[in-house]
Short mmCIF file of C-alpha atoms in Angstrom, two decimals:
data_model
loop_
_atom_site.label_atom_id
_atom_site.label_comp_id
_atom_site.label_asym_id
_atom_site.label_seq_id
_atom_site.Cartn_x
_atom_site.Cartn_y
_atom_site.Cartn_z
CA UNK V 122 14.20 -14.77 -14.69
CA UNK V 123 11.45 -17.31 -15.78
CA UNK V 124 9.77 -20.04 -13.86
CA UNK V 125 8.13 -21.71 -16.56
CA UNK V 126 10.39 -24.93 -16.19
CA UNK V 127 8.95 -25.18 -12.42
CA UNK V 128 5.38 -24.86 -13.65
CA UNK V 129 5.69 -27.15 -16.52
CA UNK V 130 7.26 -29.73 -14.28
CA UNK V 131 4.39 -29.56 -11.79
CA UNK V 132 1.72 -30.03 -14.61
CA UNK V 133 3.48 -32.94 -16.03
CA UNK V 134 3.69 -34.72 -12.65
CA UNK V 135 0.02 -34.13 -12.01
CA UNK V 136 -0.83 -35.61 -15.56
CA UNK V 137 1.81 -38.56 -14.73
CA UNK V 138 -0.22 -39.11 -11.35
CA UNK V 139 -3.57 -39.43 -13.39
CA UNK V 140 -5.00 -35.84 -13.69
CA UNK V 141 -6.88 -35.36 -17.06
CA UNK V 142 -6.14 -31.68 -16.62
CA UNK V 143 -3.73 -29.60 -14.69
CA UNK V 144 -2.31 -26.15 -14.50
CA UNK V 145 0.28 -24.50 -12.19
CA UNK V 146 1.24 -20.70 -11.31
CA UNK V 147 4.48 -19.66 -9.93
CA UNK V 148 4.09 -16.25 -8.25
CA UNK V 149 6.56 -13.79 -6.78
CA UNK V 150 5.09 -10.82 -5.06
CA UNK V 151 6.71 -8.05 -3.14
CA UNK V 152 4.38 -5.74 -1.04
CA UNK V 153 5.30 -2.43 0.79
CA UNK V 154 2.88 -0.34 3.00
CA UNK V 155 3.48 2.79 5.32
CA UNK V 156 1.02 4.68 7.53
CA UNK V 157 1.32 7.91 9.41
CA UNK V 158 -0.60 9.66 12.11
CA UNK V 159 -0.35 13.26 13.11
CA UNK V 160 2.77 14.13 11.58
CA UNK V 161 4.75 10.97 12.26
CA UNK V 162 5.32 7.72 10.44
CA UNK V 163 3.70 4.81 12.57
CA UNK V 164 4.25 1.68 10.58
CA UNK V 165 6.37 0.40 7.78
CA UNK V 166 6.04 -2.94 6.46
CA UNK V 167 7.87 -5.09 3.61
CA UNK V 168 7.01 -8.62 2.23
CA UNK V 169 8.22 -10.81 -0.34
CA UNK V 170 6.83 -14.39 -1.16
CA UNK V 171 7.30 -16.97 -3.71
CA UNK V 172 5.95 -20.25 -4.41
CA UNK V 173 3.94 -22.51 -6.79
CA UNK V 174 0.41 -23.68 -6.75
CA UNK V 175 -1.12 -26.60 -8.56
CA UNK V 176 -4.44 -27.57 -9.71
CA UNK V 177 -5.18 -30.90 -10.77
CA UNK V 178 -8.77 -32.29 -12.17
CA UNK V 179 -9.62 -36.02 -11.81
CA UNK V 180 -13.35 -36.83 -12.50
CA UNK V 181 -15.41 -34.08 -10.99
CA UNK V 182 -12.90 -33.20 -8.42
CA UNK V 183 -10.21 -30.48 -8.15
CA UNK V 184 -7.23 -31.13 -6.01
CA UNK V 185 -4.86 -28.05 -5.31
CA UNK V 186 -1.42 -28.21 -3.54
CA UNK V 187 1.18 -25.27 -2.94
CA UNK V 188 4.71 -25.20 -2.08
CA UNK V 189 7.11 -22.22 -1.30
CA UNK V 190 10.16 -24.21 -2.90
CA UNK V 191 10.63 -23.63 -6.58
CA UNK V 192 13.12 -26.31 -7.11
CA UNK V 193 12.18 -29.00 -9.92
CA UNK V 194 11.89 -32.00 -7.42
CA UNK V 195 9.46 -29.75 -5.14
CA UNK V 196 7.37 -28.85 -8.21
CA UNK V 197 7.09 -32.29 -9.24
CA UNK V 198 6.06 -33.39 -5.88
CA UNK V 199 3.28 -30.55 -5.67
CA UNK V 200 1.94 -31.76 -9.07
CA UNK V 201 1.54 -35.31 -7.85
CA UNK V 202 0.15 -34.31 -4.51
CA UNK V 203 -2.52 -32.08 -6.25
CA UNK V 204 -3.61 -35.05 -8.34
CA UNK V 205 -3.76 -37.57 -5.44
CA UNK V 206 -6.07 -35.10 -3.61
CA UNK V 207 -8.15 -34.69 -6.66
CA UNK V 208 -8.37 -38.55 -7.00
CA UNK V 209 -9.50 -38.97 -3.33
CA UNK V 210 -12.42 -36.36 -3.82
CA UNK V 211 -13.40 -37.92 -7.09
CA UNK V 212 -14.37 -41.17 -5.29
CA UNK V 213 -17.27 -39.55 -3.54
CA UNK V 214 -18.45 -37.25 -6.38
CA UNK V 215 -20.38 -37.44 -9.51
CA UNK V 216 -19.68 -37.43 -13.21
CA UNK V 217 -16.60 -35.88 -14.73
CA UNK V 218 -16.52 -32.01 -14.52
CA UNK V 219 -16.44 -30.26 -17.98
CA UNK V 220 -14.42 -27.01 -18.64
CA UNK V 221 -15.34 -24.28 -21.20
CA UNK V 222 -13.00 -24.65 -24.16
CA UNK V 223 -9.63 -22.72 -24.07
CA UNK V 224 -7.25 -21.71 -26.84
CA UNK V 225 -3.75 -22.40 -25.62
CA UNK V 226 -1.84 -19.01 -25.43
CA UNK V 227 1.73 -18.15 -25.18
CA UNK V 228 1.97 -14.60 -24.22
CA UNK V 229 3.40 -11.78 -21.91
CA UNK V 230 1.62 -9.02 -20.55
CA UNK V 231 2.47 -6.12 -18.12
CA UNK V 232 0.44 -3.31 -16.47
CA UNK V 233 1.30 0.28 -17.60
CA UNK V 234 3.74 1.97 -15.16
CA UNK V 235 5.38 5.34 -15.40
CA UNK V 236 6.90 5.41 -11.91
CA UNK V 237 7.99 2.12 -10.44
CA UNK V 238 6.38 2.47 -6.90
CA UNK V 239 8.92 0.36 -5.33
CA UNK V 240 11.73 2.54 -6.96
CA UNK V 241 10.49 5.72 -5.22
CA UNK V 242 12.65 6.34 -2.21
CA UNK V 243 11.24 5.60 1.38
CA UNK V 244 12.04 9.18 2.43
CA UNK V 245 9.93 10.67 -0.15
CA UNK V 246 7.10 8.52 0.57
CA UNK V 247 7.16 8.96 4.37
CA UNK V 248 7.46 12.77 3.75
CA UNK V 249 4.25 12.69 1.60
CA UNK V 250 2.39 11.04 4.63
CA UNK V 251 3.67 13.25 6.99
CA UNK V 252 2.93 16.32 5.38
CA UNK V 253 -0.58 15.33 4.56
CA UNK V 254 -1.48 14.54 8.28
CA UNK V 255 0.39 17.62 9.43
CA UNK V 256 -1.78 19.66 6.88
CA UNK V 257 -5.01 18.04 8.14
CA UNK V 258 -3.96 18.60 11.94
CA UNK V 259 -3.15 22.16 11.03
CA UNK V 260 -6.61 22.70 9.80
CA UNK V 261 -8.26 21.49 12.70
CA UNK V 262 -8.35 17.66 12.68
CA UNK V 263 -7.99 16.02 16.22
CA UNK V 264 -6.38 12.92 14.53
CA UNK V 265 -4.87 12.54 11.00
CA UNK V 266 -4.15 9.61 9.28
CA UNK V 267 -2.48 8.75 5.76
CA UNK V 268 -1.47 5.52 4.24
CA UNK V 269 0.07 3.86 1.08
CA UNK V 270 0.34 0.37 -0.13
CA UNK V 271 2.24 -1.25 -3.11
CA UNK V 272 1.97 -4.70 -4.75
CA UNK V 273 4.49 -5.81 -7.32
CA UNK V 274 3.37 -9.40 -8.67
CA UNK V 275 5.02 -11.48 -11.29
CA UNK V 276 3.14 -14.66 -12.69
CA UNK V 277 4.14 -17.84 -14.65
CA UNK V 278 1.34 -19.79 -15.66
CA UNK V 279 1.25 -23.21 -17.60
CA UNK V 280 -1.43 -25.62 -18.26
CA UNK V 281 -1.52 -29.07 -19.85
CA UNK V 282 -3.49 -27.75 -22.60
CA UNK V 283 -0.49 -25.61 -23.66
CA UNK V 284 -0.77 -22.20 -22.14
CA UNK V 285 2.52 -20.34 -21.24
CA UNK V 286 1.73 -16.88 -19.87
CA UNK V 287 3.80 -14.57 -17.86
CA UNK V 288 2.35 -11.27 -16.32
CA UNK V 289 3.88 -8.19 -14.44
CA UNK V 290 1.36 -6.50 -12.31
CA UNK V 291 2.17 -3.36 -10.55
CA UNK V 292 -0.62 -1.88 -8.06
CA UNK V 293 -0.50 0.96 -5.52
CA UNK V 294 -2.59 3.77 -3.97
CA UNK V 295 -2.86 6.12 -1.02
CA UNK V 296 -5.34 7.93 1.13
CA UNK V 297 -5.58 10.56 3.94
CA UNK V 298 -8.50 10.76 6.60
CA UNK V 299 -8.91 13.48 9.04
CA UNK V 300 -10.96 12.76 12.32
CA UNK V 301 -12.74 15.46 14.43
CA UNK V 302 -13.93 14.70 17.91
CA UNK V 303 -16.87 16.61 19.78
CA UNK V 304 -19.14 15.96 22.65
CA UNK V 305 -20.08 12.70 22.13
CA UNK V 306 -19.67 12.66 18.60
CA UNK V 307 -16.83 11.57 16.18
CA UNK V 308 -16.79 12.54 12.41
CA UNK V 309 -14.27 11.66 9.68
CA UNK V 310 -13.57 12.84 6.25
CA UNK V 311 -11.46 10.85 3.97
CA UNK V 312 -9.66 11.70 0.62
CA UNK V 313 -10.36 10.55 -2.19
CA UNK V 314 -12.11 7.37 -0.82
CA UNK V 315 -12.82 5.79 2.76
CA UNK V 316 -10.03 3.39 2.05
CA UNK V 317 -7.97 5.61 -0.37
CA UNK V 318 -7.61 5.04 -4.21
CA UNK V 319 -5.82 2.12 -5.78
CA UNK V 320 -5.19 1.16 -9.26
CA UNK V 321 -3.12 -1.06 -11.55
CA UNK V 322 -0.83 1.77 -12.20
CA UNK V 323 2.62 3.25 -10.89
CA UNK V 324 3.48 5.78 -8.39
CA UNK V 325 2.17 8.55 -10.55
CA UNK V 326 -1.36 7.70 -9.35
CA UNK V 327 -0.34 8.67 -5.74
CA UNK V 328 0.97 11.88 -7.13
CA UNK V 329 -2.29 12.59 -8.86
CA UNK V 330 -4.28 12.36 -5.72
CA UNK V 331 -2.60 15.49 -4.09
CA UNK V 332 -2.97 14.21 -0.63
CA UNK V 333 -1.41 17.29 1.01
CA UNK V 334 -3.59 19.64 -0.98
CA UNK V 335 -6.73 17.97 -0.23
CA UNK V 336 -5.92 17.24 3.59
CA UNK V 337 -7.06 20.60 5.12
CA UNK V 338 -10.56 20.43 3.31
CA UNK V 339 -10.87 17.08 4.80
CA UNK V 340 -10.33 18.47 8.22
CA UNK V 341 -12.63 21.44 7.81
CA UNK V 342 -15.37 19.17 6.62
CA UNK V 343 -14.95 16.59 9.58
CA UNK V 344 -15.10 19.47 12.26
CA UNK V 345 -18.11 21.08 10.35
CA UNK V 346 -19.99 17.74 10.50
CA UNK V 347 -19.74 17.88 14.34
CA UNK V 348 -22.53 20.51 14.49
CA UNK V 349 -24.34 19.77 11.22
CA UNK V 350 -27.88 18.63 11.49
CA UNK V 351 -28.67 14.86 11.39
CA UNK V 352 -29.78 13.59 7.93
CA UNK V 353 -33.61 13.70 8.16
CA UNK V 354 -35.61 10.39 7.79
CA UNK V 355 -38.14 9.75 5.06
CA UNK V 356 -38.35 8.88 1.31
CA UNK V 357 -36.76 11.34 -1.11
CA UNK V 358 -34.66 11.70 -4.11
CA UNK V 359 -31.16 10.55 -3.60
CA UNK V 360 -27.87 11.34 -5.49
CA UNK V 361 -24.88 9.39 -4.85
CA UNK V 362 -21.30 10.47 -5.57
CA UNK V 363 -19.21 8.07 -7.55
CA UNK V 364 -17.23 6.75 -4.66
CA UNK V 365 -20.41 5.79 -2.69
CA UNK V 366 -21.68 4.25 -5.80
CA UNK V 367 -18.82 2.31 -6.64
CA UNK V 368 -19.29 0.29 -3.17
CA UNK V 369 -22.98 0.11 -4.09
CA UNK V 370 -21.91 -1.68 -7.33
CA UNK V 371 -19.47 -3.82 -5.58
CA UNK V 372 -21.84 -5.04 -2.91
CA UNK V 373 -25.13 -5.22 -4.81
CA UNK V 374 -24.10 -6.12 -8.44
CA UNK V 375 -20.61 -7.39 -8.25
CA UNK V 376 -21.04 -9.99 -5.53
CA UNK V 377 -24.51 -11.00 -7.00
CA UNK V 378 -23.17 -11.88 -10.23
CA UNK V 379 -20.36 -14.21 -9.18
CA UNK V 380 -21.42 -17.52 -10.73
CA UNK V 381 -20.17 -19.69 -7.94
CA UNK V 382 -22.49 -17.87 -5.41
CA UNK V 383 -25.39 -18.22 -7.77
CA UNK V 384 -24.69 -21.89 -8.08
CA UNK V 385 -24.39 -22.22 -4.40
CA UNK V 386 -20.62 -23.19 -4.09
CA UNK V 387 -19.97 -20.02 -1.79
CA UNK V 388 -22.96 -20.65 0.53
CA UNK V 389 -20.99 -21.80 3.47
CA UNK V 390 -19.05 -18.57 3.85
CA UNK V 391 -19.71 -15.81 1.50
CA UNK V 392 -23.31 -16.55 0.85
CA UNK V 393 -25.44 -17.11 -2.35
CA UNK V 394 -27.17 -14.64 -4.60
CA UNK V 395 -30.86 -13.63 -5.14
CA UNK V 396 -30.17 -14.10 -8.87
CA UNK V 397 -31.69 -17.29 -10.71
CA UNK V 398 -29.73 -18.58 -13.92
CA UNK V 399 -33.17 -19.29 -15.48
CA UNK V 400 -33.80 -15.56 -15.84
CA UNK V 401 -30.36 -14.68 -17.16
CA UNK V 402 -31.17 -12.62 -20.27
CA UNK V 403 -34.66 -11.50 -19.18
CA UNK V 404 -34.50 -10.37 -15.59
CA UNK V 405 -35.03 -6.67 -15.16
CA UNK V 406 -32.20 -5.59 -12.86
CA UNK V 407 -32.32 -1.84 -13.03
CA UNK V 408 -33.32 1.13 -15.18
CA UNK V 409 -32.53 1.62 -19.01
CA UNK V 410 -29.55 3.67 -17.66
CA UNK V 411 -28.06 0.85 -16.23
CA UNK V 412 -25.16 -0.80 -17.85
CA UNK V 413 -22.86 -2.85 -16.16
CA UNK V 414 -19.81 -4.02 -17.71
CA UNK V 415 -17.10 -6.72 -16.64
CA UNK V 416 -13.95 -5.22 -18.17
CA UNK V 417 -10.39 -6.35 -16.88
CA UNK V 418 -9.02 -4.28 -19.98
CA UNK V 419 -10.03 -0.95 -18.39
CA UNK V 420 -6.68 1.03 -18.16
CA UNK V 421 -5.18 1.34 -14.71
CA UNK V 422 -8.07 0.20 -12.80
CA UNK V 423 -7.50 -2.15 -9.93
CA UNK V 424 -9.20 -5.38 -11.42
CA UNK V 425 -7.14 -5.10 -14.69
CA UNK V 426 -4.96 -7.90 -15.98
CA UNK V 427 -3.84 -9.52 -19.11
CA UNK V 428 -5.13 -12.97 -18.42
CA UNK V 429 -6.98 -14.59 -15.47
CA UNK V 430 -5.42 -17.43 -13.31
CA UNK V 431 -6.88 -19.99 -15.71
CA UNK V 432 -5.02 -18.39 -18.83
CA UNK V 433 -8.22 -16.85 -20.39
CA UNK V 434 -7.55 -13.66 -22.02
CA UNK V 435 -9.06 -10.47 -20.36
CA UNK V 436 -12.11 -9.35 -22.33
CA UNK V 437 -14.97 -6.93 -21.84
CA UNK V 438 -18.49 -8.15 -21.69
CA UNK V 439 -21.77 -6.67 -20.24
CA UNK V 440 -23.23 -7.98 -17.03
CA UNK V 441 -26.22 -5.70 -17.18
CA UNK V 442 -27.45 -4.10 -20.54
CA UNK V 443 -30.18 -1.49 -20.74
CA UNK V 444 -31.18 -2.66 -17.25
CA UNK V 445 -31.64 -6.43 -18.15
CA UNK V 446 -29.33 -8.78 -16.41
CA UNK V 447 -27.19 -10.40 -19.26
CA UNK V 448 -23.91 -11.91 -18.02
CA UNK V 449 -21.83 -13.24 -14.93
CA UNK V 450 -18.55 -13.64 -13.44
CA UNK V 451 -17.45 -17.17 -14.12
CA UNK V 452 -14.58 -19.53 -14.37
CA UNK V 453 -14.36 -22.31 -16.79
CA UNK V 454 -15.79 -25.11 -14.44
CA UNK V 455 -18.86 -22.90 -13.18
CA UNK V 456 -19.33 -21.69 -16.86
CA UNK V 457 -19.77 -25.23 -18.01
CA UNK V 458 -21.93 -26.24 -15.56
CA UNK V 459 -24.27 -23.07 -16.28
CA UNK V 460 -24.05 -23.81 -20.18
CA UNK V 461 -22.10 -20.58 -20.69
CA UNK V 462 -19.30 -20.24 -23.40
CA UNK V 463 -16.99 -17.65 -21.63
CA UNK V 464 -15.12 -17.51 -18.46
CA UNK V 465 -12.34 -15.11 -17.59
CA UNK V 466 -12.86 -14.16 -13.97
CA UNK V 467 -10.70 -16.56 -11.93
CA UNK V 468 -7.96 -15.24 -9.84
CA UNK V 469 -6.30 -16.06 -6.37
CA UNK V 470 -4.76 -13.59 -3.98
CA UNK V 471 -1.33 -15.76 -3.85
CA UNK V 472 0.42 -18.83 -4.89
CA UNK V 473 -0.81 -20.61 -1.77
CA UNK V 474 -4.63 -20.33 -2.46
CA UNK V 475 -6.91 -22.05 -5.02
CA UNK V 476 -7.94 -19.59 -7.87
CA UNK V 477 -11.76 -18.85 -7.64
CA UNK V 478 -14.29 -16.70 -9.06
CA UNK V 479 -13.51 -12.95 -8.34
CA UNK V 480 -14.82 -9.57 -9.38
CA UNK V 481 -12.45 -7.80 -12.09
CA UNK V 482 -13.43 -4.29 -12.95
CA UNK V 483 -17.39 -4.26 -12.50
CA UNK V 484 -18.58 -0.76 -13.25
CA UNK V 485 -21.39 1.48 -14.70
CA UNK V 486 -20.91 2.72 -18.36
CA UNK V 487 -21.17 6.60 -18.42
CA UNK V 488 -24.56 8.24 -18.55
CA UNK V 489 -25.60 11.65 -20.44
CA UNK V 490 -25.48 14.00 -17.59
CA UNK V 491 -23.18 15.80 -15.29
CA UNK V 492 -23.19 16.00 -11.69
CA UNK V 493 -24.28 19.86 -11.81
CA UNK V 494 -27.08 18.94 -14.29
CA UNK V 495 -28.35 16.10 -11.78
CA UNK V 496 -28.29 18.49 -9.05
CA UNK V 497 -30.03 21.32 -10.88
CA UNK V 498 -32.86 18.80 -11.91
CA UNK V 499 -33.61 17.87 -8.47
CA UNK V 500 -36.12 19.92 -6.52
CA UNK V 501 -35.91 18.05 -3.17
CA UNK V 502 -33.29 15.63 -2.26
CA UNK V 503 -30.42 14.56 -0.45
CA UNK V 504 -26.61 14.15 -1.85
CA UNK V 505 -24.44 11.48 -0.14
CA UNK V 506 -20.75 10.48 -0.87
CA UNK V 507 -17.88 8.63 0.57
CA UNK V 508 -18.72 5.44 2.36
CA UNK V 509 -18.66 5.12 5.98
CA UNK V 510 -20.40 1.87 6.72
CA UNK V 511 -22.31 -0.96 4.83
CA UNK V 512 -24.44 -3.90 5.57
CA UNK V 513 -26.00 -6.32 3.07
CA UNK V 514 -27.62 -9.76 3.29
CA UNK V 515 -25.87 -12.92 2.20
CA UNK V 516 -28.16 -13.04 -0.81
CA UNK V 517 -26.92 -9.55 -1.81
CA UNK V 518 -30.48 -8.26 -2.06
CA UNK V 519 -31.39 -6.10 0.93
CA UNK V 520 -28.82 -3.44 2.05
CA UNK V 521 -28.00 -0.39 4.22
CA UNK V 522 -25.28 2.07 3.57
CA UNK V 523 -23.89 5.14 5.52
CA UNK V 524 -21.97 7.90 4.04
CA UNK V 525 -19.14 10.30 5.64
CA UNK V 526 -20.99 13.50 4.36
CA UNK V 527 -24.37 14.46 3.15
CA UNK V 528 -25.94 17.85 1.76
CA UNK V 529 -29.53 18.73 1.27
CA UNK V 530 -30.87 19.59 -2.19
CA UNK V 531 -33.42 22.22 -2.50
CA UNK V 532 -34.78 23.80 -5.69
CA UNK V 533 -31.81 22.65 -7.77
CA UNK V 534 -29.04 23.61 -5.54
CA UNK V 535 -26.90 21.97 -2.54
CA UNK V 536 -27.84 23.24 0.49
CA UNK V 537 -26.87 22.75 4.22
CA UNK V 538 -24.32 19.91 5.20
CA UNK V 539 -26.06 16.85 6.81
CA UNK V 540 -24.58 14.51 9.53
CA UNK V 541 -24.66 10.81 9.40
CA UNK V 542 -26.38 10.35 6.29
CA UNK V 543 -27.68 6.78 5.60
CA UNK V 544 -29.96 5.06 3.09
CA UNK V 545 -31.46 1.58 2.50
CA UNK V 546 -33.00 -0.48 -0.17
CA UNK V 547 -33.62 -3.61 -2.13
CA UNK V 548 -31.26 -4.23 -4.91
CA UNK V 549 -33.67 -4.44 -7.92
CA UNK V 550 -35.78 -1.91 -6.73
CA UNK V 551 -33.08 0.50 -6.11
CA UNK V 552 -31.54 0.15 -9.34
CA UNK V 553 -34.85 0.37 -11.20
CA UNK V 554 -35.16 3.89 -9.62
CA UNK V 555 -32.00 5.28 -11.26
CA UNK V 556 -33.24 8.21 -13.54
CA UNK V 557 -30.13 10.30 -13.87
CA UNK V 558 -26.37 9.14 -14.31
CA UNK V 559 -23.39 11.39 -14.97
CA UNK V 560 -20.77 10.94 -17.58
CA UNK V 561 -17.95 11.73 -15.00
CA UNK V 562 -16.61 8.22 -14.32
CA UNK V 563 -13.67 7.27 -12.15
CA UNK V 564 -12.51 3.65 -11.67
CA UNK V 565 -12.46 3.42 -7.98
CA UNK V 566 -10.28 0.58 -6.48
CA UNK V 567 -11.31 -1.85 -3.68
CA UNK V 568 -8.13 -3.64 -2.46
CA UNK V 569 -9.71 -5.43 0.39
CA UNK V 570 -12.68 -7.66 -1.12
CA UNK V 571 -12.78 -10.85 1.18
CA UNK V 572 -14.24 -14.22 -0.22
CA UNK V 573 -13.44 -17.80 0.10
CA UNK V 574 -12.44 -20.63 2.72
CA UNK V 575 -9.67 -20.25 3.64
CA UNK V 576 -10.13 -16.35 3.22
CA UNK V 577 -8.78 -14.71 0.35
CA UNK V 578 -8.22 -10.75 -0.38
CA UNK V 579 -9.22 -9.64 -3.91
CA UNK V 580 -8.25 -6.41 -5.68
CA UNK V 581 -11.23 -5.08 -7.75
CA UNK V 582 -12.35 -2.05 -9.82
CA UNK V 583 -15.26 -0.16 -10.01
CA UNK V 584 -15.90 2.29 -12.62
CA UNK V 585 -18.84 4.75 -11.35
CA UNK V 586 -20.05 8.21 -11.68
CA UNK V 587 -22.84 10.18 -9.60
CA UNK V 588 -26.21 9.17 -10.23
CA UNK V 589 -29.84 9.98 -9.09
CA UNK V 590 -32.34 7.29 -7.57
CA UNK V 591 -36.05 8.37 -6.73
CA UNK V 592 -38.08 7.38 -3.66
CA UNK V 593 -35.22 6.09 -1.54
CA UNK V 594 -35.70 5.60 2.18
CA UNK V 595 -33.03 7.82 3.91
CA UNK V 596 -32.09 8.47 7.63
CA UNK V 597 -32.94 6.65 10.74
CA UNK V 598 -36.51 6.54 11.94
CA UNK V 599 -36.82 7.32 15.81
#
């Protein structure tokens, strides 16, 4: 089934009502999620939504209107209403806004999917979660939890410039967590990530995670952490595992390079950025090992797509090259304001939300080392992995992170396990201290990135590998 007719009708109605540009997205999304605890399924949810959202540009003002009714009259009424909202805003704003040029595209795109996640029997999915939590309990966990989530999204996009694009994006993922409870102490270990692992792939991704096989180790490590020594406080060499480094990228790079934040458009809720556009192309963000890409074409990653929600084709570009800040996440309007000739990073979390600048796949290109080589080259330090807590200021500059597990490093070897490891730093100073980077990249998925008013949840990907940082403050001072 195609919904281009409804999108076209909405766009034409917006133009007839005075818009100089308009676009419309029809979205049909089905979701499914299940969770289990201690060998029993606890929750199962399904949802299906369909609707149309229209953007209209009048002068310098955007208008947006969305409806759950996909009939022709409803679509036309939505387009007209969006144009009227834009016109009302244009009365109190400045000169006409510009958009970066776009080549009209007629195209279809679908994510690679070997096993349709919605086609897998519920009994099989439930059995997987039950067995994973039962395995963790049998290995010593006091509480064991497992979950999966599936999103199946179809989009039809049309614009007044001639775009006609349909996409089918299937995403899923899962995880298992073991919790151990001691005397005044609670510890947790999660596989493969603190939230699970997610990607723009089929159920084959979940099968590859081997939740049941890894659950016992999570339980054993959580129990061992109850009596492990605390992470010592001080400045030392820090080696981060790939999962934690993915969140470090998300918080201290991904959000900082969102152009709407840099321009101050998100200041009311999500905050701003420490970056200054006048230093784009010259600012030293990190060491020469730091090469950050914006890459929605990364196969299977959670921030992958064929076209963003403005119809811009997915394309890879650098945000940081050899440690120098060279690119941003942008939309057509913010890019025009900043004098840039590219966009491609605008998405919404549903038909009823205005598209906005979001991360795609923001990650580190591989380095020349392996984790074993990094450990072997470290005389004294701490290894940390799997996020437990995070805090960062609204300029994305000063941060503190806690991890689920740590190990001391002595004379090139992993030593004793450390409890409640934490580290803190300032973004550019931290990234400039990176002196070793692994080639063992995993595209970690973040399915819960929040932004906007009203709030939107974004799906982002973060290719990352273990890395080493020097002179980092770790632990908590008494």
